[in-house]
Coordinates of C-alpha atoms in Angstrom, one line a residue:
M1 CA 107.5 83.3 104.9
A2 CA 104.1 84.3 106.2
T3 CA 101.0 83.2 104.5
R4 CA 97.5 84.7 104.3
E5 CA 94.2 82.8 103.9
L6 CA 91.8 83.4 101.1
Y7 CA 88.1 82.6 101.3
L8 CA 86.1 82.8 98.1
V9 CA 82.5 82.4 97.0
D10 CA 81.5 81.0 93.6
G11 CA 78.4 83.0 92.9
H12 CA 77.2 81.1 89.9
A13 CA 77.6 77.4 89.1
H14 CA 75.5 74.7 87.3
L15 CA 76.4 71.9 89.7
E16 CA 73.7 69.6 88.5
E17 CA 75.5 69.2 85.2
L18 CA 78.7 67.8 86.8
G19 CA 79.5 64.1 86.6
D20 CA 82.3 64.6 89.1
L21 CA 80.3 66.6 91.6
Q22 CA 81.7 65.4 94.9
E23 CA 85.3 65.6 93.6
S24 CA 84.6 69.1 92.4
L25 CA 83.2 70.2 95.7
Q26 CA 86.2 68.8 97.6
E27 CA 88.6 70.5 95.2
A28 CA 86.7 73.7 95.7
K29 CA 87.0 73.5 99.4
E30 CA 90.7 72.9 99.1
A31 CA 91.0 75.9 96.9
G32 CA 89.5 78.2 99.5
V33 CA 85.9 78.3 98.2
C34 CA 83.7 78.7 101.3
G35 CA 80.3 78.7 99.4
I36 CA 78.8 78.0 96.0
L37 CA 75.6 79.3 94.5
A38 CA 74.0 76.6 92.5
V39 CA 71.7 78.1 89.9
G40 CA 68.7 76.4 88.2
M41 CA 67.5 76.4 84.6
D42 CA 64.2 74.6 84.6
I43 CA 62.1 72.2 86.8
E44 CA 64.4 69.3 86.4
S45 CA 67.6 71.2 87.2
N46 CA 65.8 73.1 90.1
K47 CA 64.9 69.7 91.6
N48 CA 68.5 68.6 91.4
I49 CA 69.8 71.8 92.8
L50 CA 67.6 71.5 95.8
Q51 CA 68.8 68.0 96.4
I52 CA 72.5 69.0 96.0
A53 CA 72.0 71.9 98.4
E54 CA 70.2 69.7 101.0
A55 CA 73.1 67.2 100.8
N56 CA 75.7 69.9 101.2
T57 CA 74.2 72.3 103.7
Q58 CA 76.1 75.5 104.6
Y59 CA 78.2 75.0 101.5
V60 CA 75.9 74.8 98.5
Y61 CA 73.1 77.3 98.4
P62 CA 70.2 77.0 95.8
A63 CA 69.0 79.6 93.4
L64 CA 65.8 78.5 91.5
G65 CA 65.5 79.7 87.9
Y66 CA 64.0 79.4 84.5
H67 CA 66.6 80.1 81.9
P68 CA 65.6 81.8 78.6
W69 CA 67.2 78.9 76.7
K70 CA 64.7 76.5 78.4
I71 CA 61.5 78.4 77.8
K72 CA 58.7 76.5 76.0
E73 CA 55.2 77.9 75.8
E74 CA 53.6 74.6 77.0
E75 CA 56.0 74.4 80.0
V76 CA 55.9 77.9 81.3
E77 CA 53.1 77.6 84.0
A78 CA 54.6 74.4 85.4
N79 CA 58.0 76.0 85.7
L80 CA 56.6 79.2 87.3
S81 CA 54.5 77.2 89.7
F82 CA 57.4 75.1 90.8
I83 CA 59.4 78.2 91.7
R84 CA 56.5 79.9 93.4
D85 CA 55.8 76.9 95.6
R86 CA 59.5 76.5 96.6
V87 CA 60.8 80.0 96.7
R88 CA 61.3 79.9 100.4
K89 CA 63.8 77.1 100.0
C90 CA 66.2 79.2 97.9
V91 CA 68.4 82.2 98.6
A92 CA 67.9 83.8 95.1
L93 CA 66.1 83.5 91.8
G94 CA 68.4 82.5 89.0
E95 CA 69.4 82.0 86.4
I96 CA 66.7 84.2 84.8
G97 CA 66.6 86.9 82.2
L98 CA 66.5 87.6 78.4
D99 CA 68.6 86.3 75.6
Y100 CA 68.0 87.9 72.2
K101 CA 70.5 85.7 70.3
I102 CA 68.4 82.6 70.6
K103 CA 65.2 81.8 68.6
A104 CA 62.8 81.9 71.5
K105 CA 60.2 84.6 71.0
K106 CA 61.1 87.9 72.6
E107 CA 57.5 88.4 73.7
L108 CA 57.4 85.1 75.5
Q109 CA 60.8 85.6 77.1
G110 CA 59.7 89.0 78.3
R111 CA 56.4 87.6 79.8
V112 CA 58.2 84.9 81.6
F113 CA 60.9 87.2 82.9
G114 CA 58.3 89.6 84.1
D115 CA 56.5 86.9 86.0
L116 CA 59.8 85.8 87.6
L117 CA 60.6 89.4 88.6
E118 CA 57.1 89.5 90.3
I119 CA 58.0 86.4 92.3
A120 CA 61.4 87.9 93.3
F121 CA 59.8 91.1 94.3
E122 CA 57.0 89.5 96.4
S123 CA 59.4 87.1 98.1
N124 CA 62.2 89.7 98.5
K125 CA 64.8 87.5 96.8
P126 CA 67.8 88.7 94.9
I127 CA 68.1 87.8 91.3
I128 CA 70.9 86.4 89.1
I129 CA 70.4 87.7 85.6
H130 CA 71.2 86.4 82.1
C131 CA 71.2 89.2 79.6
R132 CA 73.0 88.2 76.4
Y133 CA 72.3 90.8 73.6
S134 CA 69.6 92.2 75.8
H135 CA 71.3 94.3 78.4
Q136 CA 69.2 97.5 78.0
R137 CA 65.8 95.8 78.0
T138 CA 66.8 93.5 80.9
F139 CA 67.9 96.4 83.0
E140 CA 64.7 98.4 82.2
M141 CA 62.5 95.5 83.3
V142 CA 64.5 95.0 86.6
K143 CA 64.2 98.7 87.3
E144 CA 60.5 98.8 86.5
K145 CA 59.8 96.0 88.8
K146 CA 61.7 97.7 91.6
I147 CA 64.0 94.8 92.3
E148 CA 66.2 95.6 95.3
K149 CA 69.1 93.2 94.6
A150 CA 70.3 92.1 91.2
V151 CA 73.6 90.8 89.8
F152 CA 74.2 91.0 86.0
H153 CA 75.9 87.7 85.4
W154 CA 79.1 87.9 83.2
Y155 CA 78.4 91.5 82.3
S156 CA 79.9 92.5 78.9
G157 CA 77.6 95.4 77.9
S158 CA 78.2 99.1 77.4
I159 CA 79.9 101.2 80.1
N160 CA 77.1 103.8 79.8
L161 CA 74.5 101.2 80.8
L162 CA 76.9 99.8 83.4
D163 CA 76.8 103.2 85.1
E164 CA 73.0 103.1 85.2
I165 CA 73.2 99.6 86.7
L166 CA 75.6 100.6 89.3
S167 CA 73.6 103.8 90.2
R168 CA 70.7 101.5 91.1
G169 CA 73.0 99.6 93.5
Y170 CA 73.1 96.5 91.4
F171 CA 76.1 94.2 91.0
I172 CA 78.0 92.5 88.1
S173 CA 79.9 89.3 88.3
A174 CA 83.4 88.4 87.2
T175 CA 84.2 85.1 85.4
P176 CA 87.3 83.3 84.1
A177 CA 86.5 84.9 80.7
L178 CA 88.4 87.9 82.0
V179 CA 91.5 86.2 80.7
Y180 CA 90.5 86.9 77.1
S181 CA 87.3 89.0 76.8
P182 CA 87.9 92.8 76.3
P183 CA 84.3 93.8 77.0
H184 CA 84.1 91.8 80.2
Q185 CA 87.5 93.2 81.2
E186 CA 86.4 96.8 80.6
A187 CA 83.3 96.3 82.7
I188 CA 85.2 94.9 85.7
K189 CA 87.8 97.6 85.5
H190 CA 85.0 100.2 85.6
A191 CA 82.9 98.8 88.4
P192 CA 83.9 99.5 92.0
I193 CA 85.1 96.4 93.9
E194 CA 82.2 96.9 96.2
K195 CA 79.8 95.9 93.3
I196 CA 81.6 92.8 92.0
L197 CA 80.9 89.2 92.7
L198 CA 83.1 86.3 91.6
E199 CA 81.8 83.2 89.8
T200 CA 82.7 80.5 87.4
D201 CA 79.5 79.6 85.5
T202 CA 80.6 76.0 85.9
P203 CA 80.8 73.9 83.7
V204 CA 81.2 76.4 80.9
S205 CA 84.3 75.9 78.8
Y206 CA 86.9 78.7 78.7
Q207 CA 89.3 78.4 75.9
G208 CA 88.6 74.7 75.6
R209 CA 88.7 73.8 79.3
E210 CA 85.6 73.1 81.4
A211 CA 85.3 75.2 84.5
R212 CA 84.8 73.9 88.0
P213 CA 84.1 76.0 91.2
K214 CA 87.8 75.9 92.2
D215 CA 88.4 78.1 89.1
V216 CA 86.9 81.1 91.0
Q217 CA 90.6 81.5 91.8
V218 CA 91.0 82.5 88.1
S219 CA 88.3 85.1 88.4
L220 CA 89.9 86.4 91.6
G221 CA 93.3 86.7 90.0
E222 CA 92.0 88.5 87.0
V223 CA 90.0 91.0 89.0
A224 CA 93.1 91.7 91.2
R225 CA 95.2 92.1 88.0
L226 CA 92.8 94.4 86.2
K227 CA 92.1 96.6 89.2
K228 CA 95.7 96.5 90.5
L229 CA 94.6 95.2 93.9
D230 CA 96.0 92.7 96.4
P231 CA 94.2 89.3 95.8
L232 CA 93.5 89.1 99.5
I233 CA 91.7 92.4 99.4
V234 CA 89.6 91.2 96.4
A235 CA 88.8 88.0 98.2
E236 CA 87.7 89.7 101.4
R237 CA 85.6 92.3 99.6
T238 CA 83.9 90.0 97.1
T239 CA 83.1 87.4 99.8
A240 CA 81.6 90.2 101.9
N241 CA 79.7 91.3 98.8
A242 CA 78.3 87.8 98.3
S243 CA 77.3 87.5 102.0
F244 CA 75.4 90.8 101.7
F245 CA 73.8 90.0 98.4
F246 CA 72.7 86.5 99.1
H247 CA 72.1 87.2 102.9
V248 CA 74.3 84.1 103.7
P249 CA 77.0 84.0 106.4
F250 CA 79.5 82.1 104.4
Q251 CA 81.8 80.0 106.6
P252 CA 85.4 78.9 105.9
Q253 CA 85.7 75.3 104.9
V254 CA 89.4 74.6 104.2
S255 CA 91.6 77.6 104.0
Y256 CA 93.7 78.3 100.9
S257 CA 96.9 80.2 101.7
I258 CA 99.0 82.6 99.6
C259 CA 102.5 83.9 100.4
C260 CA 102.7 87.5 101.3

């Protein structure tokens, strides 16, 4: 029986948190993953991300970020300066955004996010957005700052807002949570395949199991199921989306074949 090769991109992974990094990267290659976006959270993780990317060129691509969970008033300027000074070394800014479920002050989060958006605008970098319980305000800030490229990570907000997001040309990402999350499922069903990226959010746990970049196959399968599309079409389209979004010519590593 004939086979077809899949090439996938994991658009969001916290690789610096993995104790089994090299094993996970090899497993990802064997699963058809041709590139991984390693996202940062603060100075320490950004340093680690840059080192991992340097050791795995043309496979791991760094995104420098300052996650709302990590924001502390006394550390803000150091984190922003680190990103400003190294922005040319990354392909995107992320993970950045707002989280209104945590205790960090909304005003402080907003100020930091605004500064990060300025850096993204000035450097013409795409952004990877965290927007838990803050979808509307996050979108408003991104729009106000005239950001050209943005992906709303693990989008589970309203469909009305999603229409506004899509009308601006922005993307959303699909995670393995599609297996069980109705709001996430509805968003992915609604968005055109041309505006979807695949990701894992490694090493987040889904139903008790920690994700790894190879699990982008789960995201692929769920998008194909929900949108009633051939997995090969989803793989080709989302990898093309990732190449456009991150301005990276992702190259096949080890092909992963499926029967046709």
